[in-house]
Amino acid sequence: MNDVTYMERALELAALGCEWVSPNPMVGCVIVHENKIIGEGYHRKYGEAHAEVHAVQSVADPSLLPQSTVYVTLEPCAHYGKTPPCAELLARHRVKRVVICNEDPFPQVSGRGIALLKAAGIPTETGLLAEKGEELNRRFFKAQRTGLPYVILKWAETADGFIARPDGSPLKISNPVTDISVHRWRAEEDAVLVGKNTVLSDNPRLNVRHWTENKQPVRVILASSPEPFPGRHILDNTQKTLIYNREISKTEGLTEYIRAADLTAVLRSLKEKGIHSLLVEGGRKVHESFIRQRLFDEIRVIKSTLSTGGGISAPQLPSGILLEKNIRILNDRLFFYRNIPTF
């Protein structure tokens, strides 16, 4: 086997941290001695040990480490945060060589981990399968480079292009199996956003009850004024909720009201709060605002076979997007589009 094979394995391991490690990136690590994997690890949960620590601890015979190559998907950290520096760990064990997929753009790391390893006399290489690493951690990289979270727009529409009844009342469009996928999407992102009209008409919970209840996304509501939302689920204090408005800032239990002048200010505020990814679920005016200002990275459209003959029209797909794939779940067709990145 060669370097590519071992890095591919490290990327597979890194992906296992999806849903659990944000706002940290997903990281995997493989340790190889004489063409045999002797240690593996990945970052399992935010605040816990990093991938390199798990990999080193999994090595049955630590005396082999000075003759071993370490493959890691992201530059080992070089600062004291919630855990000690991983670059120091590898240097202390005097590993033979380190191969890195991506350099870390986080300012407290950015190049320092690599410099520490090289200063310890450890040959260090970067850039192996860099594009795959960028794709895996696209949320983290965008947030670090732009100061804005990664934004995914999602809506479900009927076969004839409607998302709600004419009076704005909710319309059940997607099937129950698709609903499970949507709840998984929620679990994979840091926050879920809707506008005040969606709160008032649909009374959504914005949780992941159909996927896992161990990790709930932050609920984000856009409201021009601090709406009371009487009897609505978003005020049930079961998960953190941020209500962005133009009038007041205050905190009531798990609900925080935050003043923000515009959509970009909302996104910057979310990034400052450690939210690196955002799933936008509506309604139409909210989606159109993100599309008009080009403040999105992906669009996911669920298309049903149901026809209604009228109602509130679905948002129009913008130009300059790429259809990456489409899949079928029972009678639903799911379309995945990607915006052309500018960061």
Tab-separated table of C-alpha atoms in Angstrom:
chain	number	residue	atom	x	y	z
A	1	MET	CA	0.000	0.000	0.000
A	2	ASN	CA	1.042	3.631	-0.469
A	3	ASP	CA	0.526	7.077	1.047
A	4	VAL	CA	-2.768	7.634	-0.796
A	5	THR	CA	-4.291	4.447	0.599
A	6	TYR	CA	-3.468	5.379	4.178
A	7	MET	CA	-4.718	8.941	3.770
A	8	GLU	CA	-7.972	7.657	2.284
A	9	ARG	CA	-8.378	5.538	5.405
A	10	ALA	CA	-7.702	8.577	7.590
A	11	LEU	CA	-10.410	10.510	5.722
A	12	GLU	CA	-12.849	7.625	6.251
A	13	LEU	CA	-12.141	7.757	9.968
A	14	ALA	CA	-12.500	11.542	10.080
A	15	ALA	CA	-16.005	11.355	8.597
A	16	LEU	CA	-17.135	9.294	11.598
A	17	GLY	CA	-17.020	12.491	13.652
A	18	CYS	CA	-19.823	14.068	11.602
A	19	GLU	CA	-22.593	15.520	13.814
A	20	TRP	CA	-20.419	15.506	16.935
A	21	VAL	CA	-17.203	17.517	16.582
A	22	SER	CA	-18.347	20.957	15.406
A	23	PRO	CA	-17.239	23.702	15.755
A	24	ASN	CA	-14.024	21.692	15.485
A	25	PRO	CA	-13.189	20.056	12.136
A	26	MET	CA	-13.455	16.345	11.434
A	27	VAL	CA	-10.002	14.744	11.706
A	28	GLY	CA	-8.744	11.208	11.218
A	29	CYS	CA	-5.313	9.731	11.900
A	30	VAL	CA	-3.576	6.512	10.834
A	31	ILE	CA	-0.185	5.292	12.071
A	32	VAL	CA	1.764	2.913	9.822
A	33	HIS	CA	4.842	0.803	10.592
A	34	GLU	CA	6.466	-1.183	7.788
A	35	ASN	CA	3.325	-1.062	5.604
A	36	LYS	CA	1.065	-2.181	8.445
A	37	ILE	CA	-1.464	-0.034	10.254
A	38	ILE	CA	-0.637	-0.160	13.954
A	39	GLY	CA	-2.840	2.659	15.173
A	40	GLU	CA	-5.997	4.556	14.195
A	41	GLY	CA	-8.122	7.294	15.664
A	42	TYR	CA	-10.512	10.128	14.921
A	43	HIS	CA	-11.888	13.163	16.705
A	44	ARG	CA	-15.071	11.745	18.210
A	45	LYS	CA	-16.692	14.643	20.018
A	46	TYR	CA	-16.109	18.341	20.611
A	47	GLY	CA	-14.058	18.930	23.737
A	48	GLU	CA	-12.663	15.408	23.824
A	49	ALA	CA	-9.318	13.985	22.688
A	50	HIS	CA	-8.201	14.682	19.120
A	51	ALA	CA	-7.565	12.096	16.423
A	52	GLU	CA	-3.806	11.908	16.995
A	53	VAL	CA	-4.281	11.154	20.682
A	54	HIS	CA	-6.670	8.275	19.977
A	55	ALA	CA	-4.337	6.923	17.291
A	56	VAL	CA	-1.236	7.006	19.503
A	57	GLN	CA	-3.113	5.432	22.403
A	58	SER	CA	-4.292	2.602	20.142
A	59	VAL	CA	-0.718	1.536	19.314
A	60	ALA	CA	-0.014	-1.690	21.207
A	61	ASP	CA	3.772	-1.243	21.125
A	62	PRO	CA	4.728	2.467	21.486
A	63	SER	CA	8.376	1.597	20.833
A	64	LEU	CA	7.438	1.325	17.150
A	65	LEU	CA	6.389	4.984	16.892
A	66	PRO	CA	9.892	6.343	16.063
A	67	GLN	CA	9.897	4.055	13.007
A	68	SER	CA	6.333	4.881	11.970
A	69	THR	CA	4.611	7.317	9.597
A	70	VAL	CA	1.609	9.286	10.791
A	71	TYR	CA	-1.132	10.175	8.297
A	72	VAL	CA	-3.469	12.903	9.530
A	73	THR	CA	-6.193	14.725	7.620
A	74	LEU	CA	-5.554	18.150	9.177
A	75	GLU	CA	-2.457	19.902	10.472
A	76	PRO	CA	-1.900	18.833	14.099
A	77	CYS	CA	-2.811	21.582	16.541
A	78	ALA	CA	-0.027	23.546	18.202
A	79	HIS	CA	-1.909	25.386	20.955
A	80	TYR	CA	-3.475	24.583	24.289
A	81	GLY	CA	-7.257	24.660	23.936
A	82	LYS	CA	-9.601	22.097	25.423
A	83	THR	CA	-6.837	19.540	24.813
A	84	PRO	CA	-3.009	19.694	24.689
A	85	PRO	CA	-1.217	20.276	21.357
A	86	CYS	CA	-1.161	17.218	19.104
A	87	ALA	CA	1.962	18.410	17.288
A	88	GLU	CA	3.830	18.256	20.602
A	89	LEU	CA	2.502	14.730	21.178
A	90	LEU	CA	3.902	13.515	17.846
A	91	ALA	CA	7.191	15.319	18.424
A	92	ARG	CA	7.514	13.833	21.899
A	93	HIS	CA	7.132	10.321	20.469
A	94	ARG	CA	9.650	11.239	17.744
A	95	VAL	CA	7.605	9.671	14.937
A	96	LYS	CA	9.532	9.000	11.756
A	97	ARG	CA	7.393	11.054	9.341
A	98	VAL	CA	4.108	12.969	9.198
A	99	VAL	CA	1.883	13.267	6.105
A	100	ILE	CA	-0.899	15.886	6.266
A	101	CYS	CA	-3.908	16.302	4.009
A	102	ASN	CA	-4.786	19.973	4.732
A	103	GLU	CA	-3.159	22.858	6.552
A	104	ASP	CA	-5.357	24.311	9.283
A	105	PRO	CA	-6.609	27.876	8.571
A	106	PHE	CA	-7.497	28.415	12.254
A	107	PRO	CA	-5.263	31.360	13.298
A	108	GLN	CA	-3.948	29.679	16.454
A	109	VAL	CA	-2.731	26.706	14.412
A	110	SER	CA	-2.178	27.854	10.809
A	111	GLY	CA	1.320	26.584	9.996
A	112	ARG	CA	2.466	26.405	13.598
A	113	GLY	CA	1.838	22.695	13.949
A	114	ILE	CA	3.875	21.985	10.831
A	115	ALA	CA	6.659	24.311	12.013
A	116	LEU	CA	6.770	22.549	15.391
A	117	LEU	CA	7.114	19.140	13.751
A	118	LYS	CA	9.855	20.321	11.402
A	119	ALA	CA	11.694	22.007	14.269
A	120	ALA	CA	11.694	18.623	16.010
A	121	GLY	CA	13.432	17.154	12.966
A	122	ILE	CA	10.390	15.231	11.724
A	123	PRO	CA	9.976	15.176	7.913
A	124	THR	CA	6.513	16.639	7.261
A	125	GLU	CA	4.567	16.724	4.001
A	126	THR	CA	1.271	18.464	3.208
A	127	GLY	CA	-1.348	18.444	0.468
A	128	LEU	CA	-2.002	14.744	-0.042
A	129	LEU	CA	-5.659	14.377	-1.188
A	130	ALA	CA	-6.155	18.040	-0.282
A	131	GLU	CA	-9.326	18.394	-2.380
A	132	LYS	CA	-11.001	15.503	-0.569
A	133	GLY	CA	-10.022	17.011	2.754
A	134	GLU	CA	-11.416	20.399	1.712
A	135	GLU	CA	-14.710	18.772	0.764
A	136	LEU	CA	-14.962	16.861	4.029
A	137	ASN	CA	-14.401	19.973	6.147
A	138	ARG	CA	-15.953	22.546	3.810
A	139	ARG	CA	-18.048	23.976	6.648
A	140	PHE	CA	-15.033	24.518	8.896
A	141	PHE	CA	-12.867	25.948	6.115
A	142	LYS	CA	-15.501	28.411	4.943
A	143	ALA	CA	-16.176	29.649	8.475
A	144	GLN	CA	-12.468	30.179	9.151
A	145	ARG	CA	-11.733	31.897	5.844
A	146	THR	CA	-14.782	34.141	5.524
A	147	GLY	CA	-16.167	34.646	9.022
A	148	LEU	CA	-19.523	33.299	7.814
A	149	PRO	CA	-21.129	29.892	8.357
A	150	TYR	CA	-21.694	27.383	5.590
A	151	VAL	CA	-25.319	27.813	4.457
A	152	ILE	CA	-27.601	25.124	3.019
A	153	LEU	CA	-31.032	26.110	1.711
A	154	LYS	CA	-33.659	23.373	1.847
A	155	TRP	CA	-37.281	23.218	0.801
A	156	ALA	CA	-39.879	20.685	-0.318
A	157	GLU	CA	-42.178	21.401	-3.243
A	158	THR	CA	-45.034	19.697	-5.021
A	159	ALA	CA	-44.770	18.355	-8.544
A	160	ASP	CA	-46.367	21.558	-9.798
A	161	GLY	CA	-44.032	23.815	-7.779
A	162	PHE	CA	-45.823	24.834	-4.572
A	163	ILE	CA	-44.591	24.776	-0.975
A	164	ALA	CA	-47.782	25.667	0.931
A	165	ARG	CA	-51.511	26.158	0.516
A	166	PRO	CA	-52.810	29.486	-0.858
A	167	ASP	CA	-53.486	30.814	2.664
A	168	GLY	CA	-49.959	29.924	3.792
A	169	SER	CA	-51.048	27.001	5.947
A	170	PRO	CA	-48.686	24.006	5.971
A	171	LEU	CA	-48.889	21.323	3.328
A	172	LYS	CA	-47.441	17.860	3.920
A	173	ILE	CA	-45.232	17.244	0.895
A	174	SER	CA	-42.371	14.836	1.642
A	175	ASN	CA	-42.847	11.219	2.726
A	176	PRO	CA	-41.926	9.876	6.211
A	177	VAL	CA	-38.684	8.291	5.025
A	178	THR	CA	-37.545	11.557	3.487
A	179	ASP	CA	-38.417	13.236	6.792
A	180	ILE	CA	-35.842	11.008	8.503
A	181	SER	CA	-33.212	12.215	6.019
A	182	VAL	CA	-34.137	15.841	6.738
A	183	HIS	CA	-33.712	15.260	10.466
A	184	ARG	CA	-30.331	13.729	9.769
A	185	TRP	CA	-29.422	16.868	7.820
A	186	ARG	CA	-30.402	18.912	10.862
A	187	ALA	CA	-28.157	16.776	13.062
A	188	GLU	CA	-25.232	17.330	10.685
A	189	GLU	CA	-25.467	21.126	10.916
A	190	ASP	CA	-24.946	23.454	13.867
A	191	ALA	CA	-28.186	25.388	13.480
A	192	VAL	CA	-31.545	25.431	11.686
A	193	LEU	CA	-33.113	28.713	10.563
A	194	VAL	CA	-36.671	29.767	9.681
A	195	GLY	CA	-38.518	33.059	9.446
A	196	LYS	CA	-41.239	34.266	11.794
A	197	ASN	CA	-44.038	33.424	9.343
A	198	THR	CA	-42.959	29.788	9.337
A	199	VAL	CA	-43.013	29.790	13.134
A	200	LEU	CA	-46.521	31.232	13.197
A	201	SER	CA	-47.985	29.060	10.429
A	202	ASP	CA	-46.169	25.735	10.903
A	203	ASN	CA	-45.210	25.831	14.610
A	204	PRO	CA	-42.080	23.740	13.898
A	205	ARG	CA	-39.990	22.078	16.609
A	206	LEU	CA	-36.773	22.253	14.527
A	207	ASN	CA	-35.282	19.286	16.348
A	208	VAL	CA	-33.962	15.859	15.315
A	209	ARG	CA	-36.576	13.638	16.960
A	210	HIS	CA	-36.662	11.323	13.905
A	211	TRP	CA	-32.874	10.837	13.901
A	212	THR	CA	-31.194	11.195	17.290
A	213	GLU	CA	-32.047	13.189	20.372
A	214	ASN	CA	-28.502	13.288	21.764
A	215	LYS	CA	-27.557	16.396	19.801
A	216	GLN	CA	-30.000	19.142	18.887
A	217	PRO	CA	-29.220	22.018	16.511
A	218	VAL	CA	-29.490	25.614	17.635
A	219	ARG	CA	-32.805	27.098	16.476
A	220	VAL	CA	-32.492	30.433	14.659
A	221	ILE	CA	-35.494	32.656	13.949
A	222	LEU	CA	-35.554	35.791	11.781
A	223	ALA	CA	-38.091	38.354	12.994
A	224	SER	CA	-38.128	42.075	12.271
A	225	SER	CA	-39.569	42.641	15.755
A	226	PRO	CA	-39.315	40.478	18.904
A	227	GLU	CA	-42.446	38.418	18.320
A	228	PRO	CA	-44.087	36.828	21.376
A	229	PHE	CA	-44.806	33.568	19.489
A	230	PRO	CA	-47.411	32.433	22.056
A	231	GLY	CA	-47.696	28.674	22.456
A	232	ARG	CA	-45.065	27.979	19.805
A	233	HIS	CA	-42.559	25.141	20.175
A	234	ILE	CA	-39.551	27.397	19.657
A	235	LEU	CA	-40.094	28.852	23.154
A	236	ASP	CA	-40.296	25.496	24.949
A	237	ASN	CA	-36.746	25.833	26.377
A	238	THR	CA	-35.764	22.357	25.157
A	239	GLN	CA	-32.879	23.626	23.034
A	240	LYS	CA	-30.963	26.822	22.469
A	241	THR	CA	-32.918	29.341	20.387
A	242	LEU	CA	-31.674	32.597	18.858
A	243	ILE	CA	-34.256	35.145	17.724
A	244	TYR	CA	-32.692	37.823	15.537
A	245	ASN	CA	-34.619	41.082	15.369
A	246	ARG	CA	-34.016	44.819	14.943
A	247	GLU	CA	-35.173	46.030	18.351
A	248	ILE	CA	-33.920	44.271	21.480
A	249	SER	CA	-31.203	42.048	22.919
A	250	LYS	CA	-32.043	39.952	25.958
A	251	THR	CA	-31.923	36.392	27.249
A	252	GLU	CA	-34.774	34.349	28.668
A	253	GLY	CA	-33.773	30.814	29.611
A	254	LEU	CA	-32.418	29.068	26.532
A	255	THR	CA	-33.860	31.781	24.285
A	256	GLU	CA	-31.707	34.738	23.283
A	257	TYR	CA	-32.988	37.805	21.436
A	258	ILE	CA	-30.253	39.470	19.373
A	259	ARG	CA	-30.309	42.730	17.453
A	260	ALA	CA	-29.048	42.530	13.880
A	261	ALA	CA	-29.401	45.011	11.054
A	262	ASP	CA	-29.340	42.615	8.117
A	263	LEU	CA	-28.788	39.041	6.986
A	264	THR	CA	-25.013	39.347	6.771
A	265	ALA	CA	-24.929	40.641	10.356
A	266	VAL	CA	-26.960	37.611	11.426
A	267	LEU	CA	-24.511	35.244	9.755
A	268	ARG	CA	-21.481	36.970	11.286
A	269	SER	CA	-23.108	36.790	14.702
A	270	LEU	CA	-23.746	33.077	14.254
A	271	LYS	CA	-20.096	32.466	13.342
A	272	GLU	CA	-18.995	34.377	16.442
A	273	LYS	CA	-21.188	32.046	18.487
A	274	GLY	CA	-19.360	29.013	17.095
A	275	ILE	CA	-21.979	28.103	14.501
A	276	HIS	CA	-20.127	26.973	11.388
A	277	SER	CA	-23.062	25.597	9.414
A	278	LEU	CA	-26.682	26.522	8.947
A	279	LEU	CA	-29.643	24.692	7.421
A	280	VAL	CA	-32.241	27.202	6.196
A	281	GLU	CA	-35.722	25.676	6.034
A	282	GLY	CA	-37.862	28.639	5.038
A	283	GLY	CA	-40.171	30.166	4.267
A	284	ARG	CA	-40.089	31.440	0.732
A	285	LYS	CA	-39.192	35.061	1.559
A	286	VAL	CA	-36.294	33.894	3.724
A	287	HIS	CA	-34.998	31.617	0.989
A	288	GLU	CA	-35.326	34.383	-1.578
A	289	SER	CA	-33.318	36.743	0.652
A	290	PHE	CA	-30.448	34.257	0.869
A	291	ILE	CA	-30.601	33.618	-2.876
A	292	ARG	CA	-30.807	37.301	-3.813
A	293	GLN	CA	-27.763	38.157	-1.673
A	294	ARG	CA	-25.954	34.976	-2.765
A	295	LEU	CA	-25.452	33.981	0.870
A	296	PHE	CA	-25.673	30.232	0.353
A	297	ASP	CA	-23.400	27.323	-0.465
A	298	GLU	CA	-25.836	24.514	-1.223
A	299	ILE	CA	-29.493	24.106	-2.143
A	300	ARG	CA	-31.411	20.889	-1.488
A	301	VAL	CA	-34.843	20.542	-3.074
A	302	ILE	CA	-37.292	17.747	-2.284
A	303	LYS	CA	-39.693	17.234	-5.184
A	304	SER	CA	-42.856	15.229	-4.520
A	305	THR	CA	-45.265	13.573	-6.944
A	306	LEU	CA	-48.121	15.392	-5.169
A	307	SER	CA	-49.885	18.098	-7.199
A	308	THR	CA	-52.102	20.781	-5.683
A	309	GLY	CA	-52.980	23.073	-8.564
A	310	GLY	CA	-52.203	26.198	-6.564
A	311	GLY	CA	-50.683	27.696	-3.452
A	312	ILE	CA	-47.506	29.546	-2.506
A	313	SER	CA	-44.875	29.015	-5.170
A	314	ALA	CA	-41.488	27.503	-4.391
A	315	PRO	CA	-38.414	29.752	-4.666
A	316	GLN	CA	-36.806	29.944	-8.076
A	317	LEU	CA	-33.451	28.257	-8.410
A	318	PRO	CA	-30.760	30.846	-9.136
A	319	SER	CA	-28.311	30.777	-12.000
A	320	GLY	CA	-24.705	29.779	-11.420
A	321	ILE	CA	-25.356	26.606	-9.443
A	322	LEU	CA	-24.319	23.057	-10.244
A	323	LEU	CA	-26.548	20.004	-9.911
A	324	GLU	CA	-24.299	17.540	-8.102
A	325	LYS	CA	-26.686	14.630	-7.777
A	326	ASN	CA	-30.295	13.595	-7.440
A	327	ILE	CA	-31.668	10.590	-5.601
A	328	ARG	CA	-35.049	8.987	-5.084
A	329	ILE	CA	-36.595	8.170	-1.711
A	330	LEU	CA	-39.867	6.315	-2.373
A	331	ASN	CA	-42.012	8.855	-4.281
A	332	ASP	CA	-39.730	11.828	-3.549
A	333	ARG	CA	-36.864	13.033	-5.709
A	334	LEU	CA	-34.083	14.920	-3.921
A	335	PHE	CA	-31.915	17.371	-5.867
A	336	PHE	CA	-28.576	18.605	-4.509
A	337	TYR	CA	-27.102	21.817	-5.924
A	338	ARG	CA	-23.801	23.512	-5.113
A	339	ASN	CA	-23.017	27.208	-5.412
A	340	ILE	CA	-19.735	28.023	-7.090
A	341	PRO	CA	-17.477	28.932	-4.125
A	342	THR	CA	-15.799	32.310	-3.990
A	343	PHE	CA	-13.667	31.803	-0.863
